[in-house]
XYZ file of N, CA and C in Angstrom:
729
model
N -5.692 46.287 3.207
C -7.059 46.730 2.943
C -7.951 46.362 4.110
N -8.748 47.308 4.669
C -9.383 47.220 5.666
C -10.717 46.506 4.930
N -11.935 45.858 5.981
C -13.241 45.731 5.737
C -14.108 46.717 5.018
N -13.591 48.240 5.646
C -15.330 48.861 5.099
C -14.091 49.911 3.965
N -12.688 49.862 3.601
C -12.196 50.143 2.124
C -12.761 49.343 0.676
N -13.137 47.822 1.035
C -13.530 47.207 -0.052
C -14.464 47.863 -0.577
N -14.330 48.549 -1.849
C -15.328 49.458 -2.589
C -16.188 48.296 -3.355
N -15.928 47.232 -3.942
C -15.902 46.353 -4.754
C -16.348 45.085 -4.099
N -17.509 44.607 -4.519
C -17.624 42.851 -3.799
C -15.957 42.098 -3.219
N -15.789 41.513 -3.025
C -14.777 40.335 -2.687
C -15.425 39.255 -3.734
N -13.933 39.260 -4.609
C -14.594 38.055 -5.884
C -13.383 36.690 -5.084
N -14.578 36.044 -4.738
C -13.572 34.495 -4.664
C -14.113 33.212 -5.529
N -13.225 32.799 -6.421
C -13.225 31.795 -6.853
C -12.312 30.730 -6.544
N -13.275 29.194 -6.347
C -13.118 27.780 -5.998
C -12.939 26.790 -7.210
N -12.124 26.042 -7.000
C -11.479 24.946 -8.216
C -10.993 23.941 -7.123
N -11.967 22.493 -8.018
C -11.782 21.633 -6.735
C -12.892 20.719 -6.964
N -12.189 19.531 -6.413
C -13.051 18.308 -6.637
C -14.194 18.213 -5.710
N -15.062 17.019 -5.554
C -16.240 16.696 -4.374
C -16.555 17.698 -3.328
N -15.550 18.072 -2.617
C -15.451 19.146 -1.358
C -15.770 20.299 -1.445
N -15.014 20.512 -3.194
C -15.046 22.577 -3.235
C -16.748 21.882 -3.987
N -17.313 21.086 -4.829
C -18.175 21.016 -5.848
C -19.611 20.842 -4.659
N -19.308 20.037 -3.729
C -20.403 19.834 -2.439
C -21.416 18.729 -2.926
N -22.120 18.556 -2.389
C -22.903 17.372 -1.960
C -24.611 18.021 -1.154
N -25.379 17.469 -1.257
C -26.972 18.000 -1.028
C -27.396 16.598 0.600
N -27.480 17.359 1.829
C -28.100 17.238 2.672
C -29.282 17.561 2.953
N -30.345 16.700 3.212
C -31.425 17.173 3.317
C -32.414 18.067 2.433
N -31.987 17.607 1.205
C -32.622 18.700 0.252
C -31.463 19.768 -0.147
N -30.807 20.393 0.644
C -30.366 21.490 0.587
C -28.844 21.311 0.018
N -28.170 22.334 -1.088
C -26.566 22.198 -1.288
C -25.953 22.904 -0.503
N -24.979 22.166 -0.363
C -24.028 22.801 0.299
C -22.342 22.545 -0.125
N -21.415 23.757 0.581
C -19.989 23.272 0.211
C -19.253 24.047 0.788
N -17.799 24.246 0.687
C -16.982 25.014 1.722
C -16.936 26.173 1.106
N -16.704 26.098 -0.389
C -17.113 27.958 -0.749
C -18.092 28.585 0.040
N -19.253 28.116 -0.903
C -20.504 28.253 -0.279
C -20.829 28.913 1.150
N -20.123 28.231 1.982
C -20.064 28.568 3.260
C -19.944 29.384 3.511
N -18.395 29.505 3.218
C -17.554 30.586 3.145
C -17.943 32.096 2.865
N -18.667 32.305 1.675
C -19.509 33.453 1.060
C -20.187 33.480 2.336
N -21.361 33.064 2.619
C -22.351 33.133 3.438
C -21.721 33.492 4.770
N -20.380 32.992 5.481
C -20.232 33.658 6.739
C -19.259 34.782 6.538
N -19.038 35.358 5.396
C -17.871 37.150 4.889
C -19.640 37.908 4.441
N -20.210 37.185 4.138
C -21.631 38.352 4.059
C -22.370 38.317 5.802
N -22.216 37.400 6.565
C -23.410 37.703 7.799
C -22.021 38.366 8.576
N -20.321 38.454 7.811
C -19.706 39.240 9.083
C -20.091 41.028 8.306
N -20.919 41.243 7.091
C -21.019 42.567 6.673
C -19.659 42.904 5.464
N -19.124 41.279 4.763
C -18.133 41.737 4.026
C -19.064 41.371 2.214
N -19.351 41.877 1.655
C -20.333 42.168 0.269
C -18.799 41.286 -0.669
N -18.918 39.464 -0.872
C -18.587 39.005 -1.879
C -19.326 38.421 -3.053
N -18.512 37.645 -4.004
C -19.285 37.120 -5.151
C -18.337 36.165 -5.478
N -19.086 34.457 -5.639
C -18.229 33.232 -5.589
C -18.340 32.747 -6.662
N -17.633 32.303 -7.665
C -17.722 31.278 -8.445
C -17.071 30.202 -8.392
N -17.993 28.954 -8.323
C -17.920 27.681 -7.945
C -17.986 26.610 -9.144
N -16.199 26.345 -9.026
C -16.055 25.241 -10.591
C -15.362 24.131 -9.957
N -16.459 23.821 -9.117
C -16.027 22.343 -8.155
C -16.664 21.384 -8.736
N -16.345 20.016 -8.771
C -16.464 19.287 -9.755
C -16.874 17.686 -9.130
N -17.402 17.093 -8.808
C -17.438 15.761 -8.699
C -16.530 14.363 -9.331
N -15.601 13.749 -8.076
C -13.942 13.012 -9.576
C -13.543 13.609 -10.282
N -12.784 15.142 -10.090
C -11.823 15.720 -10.360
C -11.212 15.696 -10.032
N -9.469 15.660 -11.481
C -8.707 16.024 -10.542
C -7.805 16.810 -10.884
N -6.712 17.390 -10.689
C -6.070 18.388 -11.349
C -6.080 18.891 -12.454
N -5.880 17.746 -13.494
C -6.101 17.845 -15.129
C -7.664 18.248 -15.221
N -8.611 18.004 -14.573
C -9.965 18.712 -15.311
C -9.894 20.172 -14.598
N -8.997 20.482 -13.222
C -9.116 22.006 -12.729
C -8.254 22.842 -13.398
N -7.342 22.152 -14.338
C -6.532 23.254 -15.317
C -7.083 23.369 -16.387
N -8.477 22.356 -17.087
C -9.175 22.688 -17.763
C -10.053 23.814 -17.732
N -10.650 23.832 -16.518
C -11.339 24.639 -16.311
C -11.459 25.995 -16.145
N -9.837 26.037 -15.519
C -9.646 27.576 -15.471
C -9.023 27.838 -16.642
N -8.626 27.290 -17.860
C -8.395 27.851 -19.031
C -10.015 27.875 -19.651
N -10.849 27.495 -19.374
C -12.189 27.448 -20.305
C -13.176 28.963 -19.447
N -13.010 28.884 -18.165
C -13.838 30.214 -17.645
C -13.096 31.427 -17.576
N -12.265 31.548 -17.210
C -10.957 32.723 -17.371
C -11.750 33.708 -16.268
N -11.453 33.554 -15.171
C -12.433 34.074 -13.831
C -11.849 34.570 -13.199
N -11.336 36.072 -13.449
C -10.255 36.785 -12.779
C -11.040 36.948 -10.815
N -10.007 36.570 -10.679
C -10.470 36.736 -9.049
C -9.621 37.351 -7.812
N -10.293 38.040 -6.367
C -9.280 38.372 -5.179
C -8.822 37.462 -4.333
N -9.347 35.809 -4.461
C -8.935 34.834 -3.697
C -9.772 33.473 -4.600
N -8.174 32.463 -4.850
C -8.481 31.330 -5.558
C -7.950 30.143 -4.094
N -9.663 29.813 -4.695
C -9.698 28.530 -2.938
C -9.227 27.268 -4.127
N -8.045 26.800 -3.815
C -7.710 25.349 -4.954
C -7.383 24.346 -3.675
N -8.249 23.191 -3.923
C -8.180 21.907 -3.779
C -8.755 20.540 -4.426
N -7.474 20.084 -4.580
C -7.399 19.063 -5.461
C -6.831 17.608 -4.937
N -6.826 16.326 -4.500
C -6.293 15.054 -4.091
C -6.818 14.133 -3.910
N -8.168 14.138 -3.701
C -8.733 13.014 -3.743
C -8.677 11.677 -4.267
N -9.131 12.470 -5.428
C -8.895 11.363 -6.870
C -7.239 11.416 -7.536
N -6.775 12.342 -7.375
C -5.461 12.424 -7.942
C -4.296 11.560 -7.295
N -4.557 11.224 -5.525
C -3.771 10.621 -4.788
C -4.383 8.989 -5.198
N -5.424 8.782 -5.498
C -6.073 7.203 -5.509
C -5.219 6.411 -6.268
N -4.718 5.405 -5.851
C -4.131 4.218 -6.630
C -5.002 3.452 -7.320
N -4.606 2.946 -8.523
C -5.388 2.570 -8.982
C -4.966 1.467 -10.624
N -4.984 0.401 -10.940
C -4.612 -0.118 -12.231
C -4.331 0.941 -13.658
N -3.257 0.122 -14.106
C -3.226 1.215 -15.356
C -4.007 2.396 -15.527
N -3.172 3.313 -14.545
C -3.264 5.278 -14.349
C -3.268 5.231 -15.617
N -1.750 5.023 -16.350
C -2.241 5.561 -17.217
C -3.667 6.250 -18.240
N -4.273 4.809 -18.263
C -5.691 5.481 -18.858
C -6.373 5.833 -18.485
N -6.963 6.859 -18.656
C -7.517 8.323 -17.955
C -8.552 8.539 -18.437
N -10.264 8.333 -18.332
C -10.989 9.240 -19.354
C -11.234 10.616 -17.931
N -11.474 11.608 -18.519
C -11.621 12.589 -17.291
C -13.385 12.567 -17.225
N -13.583 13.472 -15.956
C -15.102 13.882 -15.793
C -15.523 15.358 -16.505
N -14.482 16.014 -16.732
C -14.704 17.725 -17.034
C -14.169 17.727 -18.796
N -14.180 18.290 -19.490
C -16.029 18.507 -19.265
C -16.472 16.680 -19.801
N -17.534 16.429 -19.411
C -18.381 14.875 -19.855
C -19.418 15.058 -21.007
N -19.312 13.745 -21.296
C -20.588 13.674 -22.088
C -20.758 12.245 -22.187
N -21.979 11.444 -23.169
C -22.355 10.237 -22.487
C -21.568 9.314 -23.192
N -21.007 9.719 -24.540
C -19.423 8.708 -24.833
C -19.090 8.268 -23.439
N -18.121 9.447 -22.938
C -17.481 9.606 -21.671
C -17.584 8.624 -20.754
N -19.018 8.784 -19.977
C -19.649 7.796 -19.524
C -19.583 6.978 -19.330
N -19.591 6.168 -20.933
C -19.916 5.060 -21.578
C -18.734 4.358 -21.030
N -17.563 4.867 -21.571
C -16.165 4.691 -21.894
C -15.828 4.189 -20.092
N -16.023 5.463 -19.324
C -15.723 5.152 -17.667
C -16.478 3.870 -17.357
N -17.851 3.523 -17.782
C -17.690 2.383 -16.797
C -17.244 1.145 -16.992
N -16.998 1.184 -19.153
C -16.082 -0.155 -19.466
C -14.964 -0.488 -18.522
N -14.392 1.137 -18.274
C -12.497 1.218 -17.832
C -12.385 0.608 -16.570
N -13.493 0.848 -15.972
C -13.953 0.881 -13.946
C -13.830 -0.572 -14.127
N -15.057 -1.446 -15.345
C -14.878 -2.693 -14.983
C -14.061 -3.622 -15.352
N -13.107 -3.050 -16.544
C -11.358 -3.632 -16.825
C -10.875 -3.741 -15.323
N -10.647 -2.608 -14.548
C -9.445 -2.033 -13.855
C -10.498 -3.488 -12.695
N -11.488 -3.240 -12.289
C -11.934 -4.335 -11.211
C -11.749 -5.232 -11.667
N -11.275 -5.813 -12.637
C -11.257 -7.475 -13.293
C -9.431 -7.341 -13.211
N -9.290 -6.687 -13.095
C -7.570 -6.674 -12.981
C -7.126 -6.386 -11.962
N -8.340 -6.081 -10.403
C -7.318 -6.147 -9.385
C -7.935 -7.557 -8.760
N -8.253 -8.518 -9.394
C -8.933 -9.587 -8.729
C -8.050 -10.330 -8.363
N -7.671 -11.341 -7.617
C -6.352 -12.672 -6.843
C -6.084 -13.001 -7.987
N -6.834 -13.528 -9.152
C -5.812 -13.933 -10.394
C -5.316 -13.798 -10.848
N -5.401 -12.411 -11.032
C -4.607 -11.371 -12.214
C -3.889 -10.432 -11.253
N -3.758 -10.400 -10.114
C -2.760 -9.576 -9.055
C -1.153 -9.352 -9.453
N -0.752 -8.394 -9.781
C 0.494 -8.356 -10.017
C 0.578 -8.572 -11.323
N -0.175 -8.444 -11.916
C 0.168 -8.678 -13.482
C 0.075 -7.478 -14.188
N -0.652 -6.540 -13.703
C -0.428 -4.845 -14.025
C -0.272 -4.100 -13.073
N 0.410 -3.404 -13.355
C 1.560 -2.195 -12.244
C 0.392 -1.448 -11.736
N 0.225 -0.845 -10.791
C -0.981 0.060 -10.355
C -0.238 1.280 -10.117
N -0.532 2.687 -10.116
C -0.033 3.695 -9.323
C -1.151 4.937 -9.575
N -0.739 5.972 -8.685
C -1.404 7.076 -8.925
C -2.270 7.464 -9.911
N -3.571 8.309 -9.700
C -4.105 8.581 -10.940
C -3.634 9.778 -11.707
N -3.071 10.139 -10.512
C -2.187 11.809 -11.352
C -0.920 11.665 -9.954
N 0.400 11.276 -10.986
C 1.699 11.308 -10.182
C 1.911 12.680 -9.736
N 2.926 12.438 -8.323
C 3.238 13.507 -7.663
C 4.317 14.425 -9.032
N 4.452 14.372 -9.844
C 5.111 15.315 -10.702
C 4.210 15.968 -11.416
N 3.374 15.254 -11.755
C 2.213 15.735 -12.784
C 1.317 16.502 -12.286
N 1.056 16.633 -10.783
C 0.155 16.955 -9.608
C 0.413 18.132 -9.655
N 2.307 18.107 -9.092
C 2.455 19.780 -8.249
C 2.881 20.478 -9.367
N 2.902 19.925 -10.935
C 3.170 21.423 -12.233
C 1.570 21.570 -12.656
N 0.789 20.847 -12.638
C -0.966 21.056 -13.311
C -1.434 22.278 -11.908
N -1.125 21.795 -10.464
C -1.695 22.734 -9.682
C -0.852 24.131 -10.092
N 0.804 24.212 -9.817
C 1.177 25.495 -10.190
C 0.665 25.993 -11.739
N 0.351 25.245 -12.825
C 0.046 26.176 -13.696
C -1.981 26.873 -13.262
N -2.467 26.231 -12.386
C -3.762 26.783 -12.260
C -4.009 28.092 -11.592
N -2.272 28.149 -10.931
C -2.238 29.194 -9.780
C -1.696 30.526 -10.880
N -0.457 29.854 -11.701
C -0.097 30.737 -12.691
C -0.734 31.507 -13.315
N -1.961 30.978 -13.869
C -3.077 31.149 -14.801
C -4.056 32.266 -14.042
N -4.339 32.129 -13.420
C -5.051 32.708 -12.397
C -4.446 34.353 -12.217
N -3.100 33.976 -11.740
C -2.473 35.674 -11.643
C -2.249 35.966 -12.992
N -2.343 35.707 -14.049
C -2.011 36.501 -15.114
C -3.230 37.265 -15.447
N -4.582 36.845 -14.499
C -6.021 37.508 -14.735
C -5.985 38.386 -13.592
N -5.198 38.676 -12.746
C -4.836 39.409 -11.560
C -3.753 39.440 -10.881
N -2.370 39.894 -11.016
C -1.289 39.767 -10.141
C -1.621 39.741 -8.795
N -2.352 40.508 -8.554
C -2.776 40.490 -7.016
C -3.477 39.453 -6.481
N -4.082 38.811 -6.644
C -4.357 37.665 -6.055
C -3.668 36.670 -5.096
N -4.541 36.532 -4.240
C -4.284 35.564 -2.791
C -4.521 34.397 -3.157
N -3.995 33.233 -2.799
C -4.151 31.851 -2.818
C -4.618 31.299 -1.566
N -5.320 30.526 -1.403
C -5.668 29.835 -0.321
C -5.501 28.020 -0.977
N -4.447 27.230 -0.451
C -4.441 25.891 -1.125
C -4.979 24.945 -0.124
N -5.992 24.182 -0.050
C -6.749 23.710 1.029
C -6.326 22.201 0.941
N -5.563 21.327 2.066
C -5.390 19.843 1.864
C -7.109 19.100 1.983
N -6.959 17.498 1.681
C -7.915 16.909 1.438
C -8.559 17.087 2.322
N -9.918 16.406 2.799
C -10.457 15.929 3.978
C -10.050 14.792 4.168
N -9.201 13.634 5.156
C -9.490 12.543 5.358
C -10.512 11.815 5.212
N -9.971 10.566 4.812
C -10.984 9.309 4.654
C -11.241 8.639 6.030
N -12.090 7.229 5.767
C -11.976 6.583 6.764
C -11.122 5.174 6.414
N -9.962 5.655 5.552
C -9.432 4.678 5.145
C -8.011 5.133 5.538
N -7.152 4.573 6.228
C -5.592 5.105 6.775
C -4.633 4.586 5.970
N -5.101 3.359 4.793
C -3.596 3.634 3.606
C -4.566 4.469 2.331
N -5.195 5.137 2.522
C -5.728 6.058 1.439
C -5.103 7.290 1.952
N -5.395 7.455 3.507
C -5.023 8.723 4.229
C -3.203 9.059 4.359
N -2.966 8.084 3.983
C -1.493 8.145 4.049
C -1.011 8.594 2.271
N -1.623 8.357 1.713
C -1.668 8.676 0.322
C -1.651 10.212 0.099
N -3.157 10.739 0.721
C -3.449 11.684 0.773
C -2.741 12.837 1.612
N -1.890 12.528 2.686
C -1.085 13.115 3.156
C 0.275 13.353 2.445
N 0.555 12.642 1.752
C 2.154 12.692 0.806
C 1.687 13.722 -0.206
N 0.727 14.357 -0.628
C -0.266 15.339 -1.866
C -0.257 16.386 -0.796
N -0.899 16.686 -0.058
C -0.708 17.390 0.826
C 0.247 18.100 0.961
N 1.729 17.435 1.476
C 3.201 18.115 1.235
C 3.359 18.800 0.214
N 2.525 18.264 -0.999
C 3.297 18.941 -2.174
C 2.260 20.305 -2.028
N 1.377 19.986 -1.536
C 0.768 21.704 -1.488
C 1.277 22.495 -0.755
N 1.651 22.364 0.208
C 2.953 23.006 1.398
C 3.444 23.416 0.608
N 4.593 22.910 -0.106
C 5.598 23.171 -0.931
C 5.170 23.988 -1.826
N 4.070 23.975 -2.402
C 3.680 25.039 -3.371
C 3.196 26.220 -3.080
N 2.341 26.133 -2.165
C 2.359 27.157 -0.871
C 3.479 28.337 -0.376
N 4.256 27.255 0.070
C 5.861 28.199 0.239
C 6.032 29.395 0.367
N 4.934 29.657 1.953
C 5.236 31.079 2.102
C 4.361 32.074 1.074
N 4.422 31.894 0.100
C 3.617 33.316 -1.006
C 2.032 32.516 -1.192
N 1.816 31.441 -0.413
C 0.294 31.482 -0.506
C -0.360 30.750 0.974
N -1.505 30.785 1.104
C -1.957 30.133 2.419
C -2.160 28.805 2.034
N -1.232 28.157 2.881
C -1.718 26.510 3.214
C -3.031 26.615 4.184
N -3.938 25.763 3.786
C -4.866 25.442 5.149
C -5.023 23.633 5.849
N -4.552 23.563 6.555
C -4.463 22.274 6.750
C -5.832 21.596 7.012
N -6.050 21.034 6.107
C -7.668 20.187 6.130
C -7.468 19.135 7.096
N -7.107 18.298 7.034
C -6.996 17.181 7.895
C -6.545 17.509 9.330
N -5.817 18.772 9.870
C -5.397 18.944 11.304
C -6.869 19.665 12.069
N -7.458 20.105 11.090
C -8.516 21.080 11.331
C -9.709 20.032 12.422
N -9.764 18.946 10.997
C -10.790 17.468 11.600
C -10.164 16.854 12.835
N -9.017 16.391 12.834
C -8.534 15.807 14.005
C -8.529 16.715 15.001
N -8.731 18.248 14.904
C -8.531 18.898 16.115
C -9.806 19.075 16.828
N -10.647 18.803 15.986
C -11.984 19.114 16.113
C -12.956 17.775 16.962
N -11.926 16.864 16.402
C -12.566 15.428 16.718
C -12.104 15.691 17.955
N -10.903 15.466 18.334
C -10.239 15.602 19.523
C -10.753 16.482 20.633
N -11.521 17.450 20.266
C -11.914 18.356 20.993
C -13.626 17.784 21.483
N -13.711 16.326 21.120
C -15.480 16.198 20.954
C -16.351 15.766 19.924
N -15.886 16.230 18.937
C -16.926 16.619 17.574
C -16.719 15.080 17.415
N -18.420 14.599 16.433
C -18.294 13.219 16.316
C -17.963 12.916 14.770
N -17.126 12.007 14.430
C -16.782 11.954 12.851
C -18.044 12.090 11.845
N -19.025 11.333 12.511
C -20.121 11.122 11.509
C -20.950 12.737 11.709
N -20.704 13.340 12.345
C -21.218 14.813 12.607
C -20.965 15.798 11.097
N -19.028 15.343 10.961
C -18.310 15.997 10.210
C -18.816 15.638 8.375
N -18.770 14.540 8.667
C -18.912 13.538 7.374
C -20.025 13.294 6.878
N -20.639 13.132 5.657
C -21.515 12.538 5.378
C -21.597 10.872 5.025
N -20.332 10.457 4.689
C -20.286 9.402 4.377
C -18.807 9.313 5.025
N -17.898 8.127 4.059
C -15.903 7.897 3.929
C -15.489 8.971 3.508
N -15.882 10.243 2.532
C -15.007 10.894 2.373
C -15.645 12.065 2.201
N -17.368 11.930 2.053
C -17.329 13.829 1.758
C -17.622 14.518 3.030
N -17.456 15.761 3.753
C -17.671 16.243 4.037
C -19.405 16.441 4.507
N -20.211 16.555 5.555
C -21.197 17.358 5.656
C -21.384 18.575 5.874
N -22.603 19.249 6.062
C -22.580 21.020 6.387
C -21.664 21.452 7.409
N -21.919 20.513 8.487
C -20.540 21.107 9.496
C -19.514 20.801 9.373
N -19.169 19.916 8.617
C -17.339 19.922 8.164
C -16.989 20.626 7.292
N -18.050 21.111 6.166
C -17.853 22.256 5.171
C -17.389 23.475 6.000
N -18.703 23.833 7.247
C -18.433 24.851 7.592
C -17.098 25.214 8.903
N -16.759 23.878 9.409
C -15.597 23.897 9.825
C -14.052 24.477 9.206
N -14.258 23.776 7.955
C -13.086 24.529 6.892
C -13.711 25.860 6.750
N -14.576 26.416 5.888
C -15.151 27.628 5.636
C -14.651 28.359 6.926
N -14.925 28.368 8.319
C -14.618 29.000 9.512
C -12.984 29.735 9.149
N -12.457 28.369 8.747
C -10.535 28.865 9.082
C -10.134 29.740 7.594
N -11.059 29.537 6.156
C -10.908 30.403 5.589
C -11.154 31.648 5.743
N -12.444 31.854 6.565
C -12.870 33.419 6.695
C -11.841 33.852 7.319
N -11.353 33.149 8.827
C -10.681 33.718 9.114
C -8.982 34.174 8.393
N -8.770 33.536 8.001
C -7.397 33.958 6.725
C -7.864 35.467 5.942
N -9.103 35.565 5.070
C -9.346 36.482 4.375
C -9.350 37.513 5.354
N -10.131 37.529 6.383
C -10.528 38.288 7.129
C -9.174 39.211 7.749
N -8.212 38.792 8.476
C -6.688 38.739 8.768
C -5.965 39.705 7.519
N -6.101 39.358 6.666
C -5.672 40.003 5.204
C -5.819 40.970 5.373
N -7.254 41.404 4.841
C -7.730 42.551 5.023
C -7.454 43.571 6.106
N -6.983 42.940 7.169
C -6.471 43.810 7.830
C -5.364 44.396 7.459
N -4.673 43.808 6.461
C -3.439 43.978 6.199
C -2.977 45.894 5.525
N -1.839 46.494 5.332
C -2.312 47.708 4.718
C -1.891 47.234 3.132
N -2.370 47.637 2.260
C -2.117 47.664 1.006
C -0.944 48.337 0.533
């Protein structure tokens, strides 16, 4: 499908924690969808985004979500690891963020201040810590979001986006082992976009971290729009493609 064949907006929908959900600079929101829309409309391509990005999400609230909106779409931007790669005291117990309410709340910050009273020198090693969502539980919750998705459109493109790096290198090493499993899910029938080679290439080239970043881990407008850049270009490429 060429550019000026699209009879029809370009529907892209985003599922995705902090990164796809964005963060407010200067007054203003922003995020890598977001972006994204905004530079396929100033190249003259007429889309429409829906954005079910989430703040501490993590897989389990993005398979919620796309069973609760049912948002048939021409490109699903999914990223998910943040929170799902974090180690952390008895994973097991889980309250989620999606959907919340002030129980919820309530409940998270008892759990936050169990889990900190249990990683203190005294009590070290006395409860097992691991993942908040294991690498098994990770790569079947992401394939059923992708599943779900084409049964509202066979045709649909995937775009699976890895994390942004931290400024933390045994978090980043975490976050890189999640990563693989998106490769792997990827596998050829969808676009990997490598988040983290994107930043280091960028750094490397000049760009200053704190430019990219707003803080350790989210993203600012120009690291949004750094990713956003390598998506357009993917969609864009497509479309060239013949149908």
């Amino acid at each position: 499908m060429s550019e000026n064949q699209a009879s029809t907006p370009l529907q892209l929908l985003a599922i995705g924690d902090c990164n796809t959900g964005g963060t407010r600079e200067h007054g203003t929101h922003f995020n890598v969808p977001k972006q994204l829309k905004e530079k396929l409309q100033r190249q003259g391509i007429d889309c429409e985004l829906y954005n079910y990005g989430t703040t501490m999400s993590t897989c389990r609230e993005g398979l919620q979500m796309s069973k609760d909106h049912q948002q048939a779409a021409d490109y699903l931007l999914l990223n998910f690891g943040l929170v799902d790669a974090w180690k952390t005291s008895i994973p097991q117990i889980y309250i989620s963020y999606y959907p919340d309410n002030k129980l919820k709340k309530f409940a998270r910050k008892l759990l936050k201040s169990l889990k900190k009273r249990l990683r203190g020198p005294a009590r070290k090693g006395w409860v097992k810590s691991g993942f908040a969502v294991e690498p098994e539980e990770y790569q079947s919750k992401m394939r059923s979001i992708i599943e779900l998705q084409l049964r509202l459109n066979p045709k649909l493109k995937v775009i699976v986006w890895g994390s942004a790096p931290t400024d933390n290198e045994e978090r980043n090493a975490w976050l890189a082992s999640y990563d693989e499993y998106l490769k792997e899910i990827a596998n050829g029938k969808y676009h990997y976009l490598d988040t983290a080679g994107l930043i280091k290439q960028a750094i490397d080239n000049g760009a200053e971290r704190n430019d990219i970043y707003d803080d350790s881990v989210h993203l600012s407008a120009q690291g949004a729009s750094l990713i956003a850049s390598a998506m357009q270009s993917i969609i864009v490429e497509d479309m060239k493609q013949p149908t």
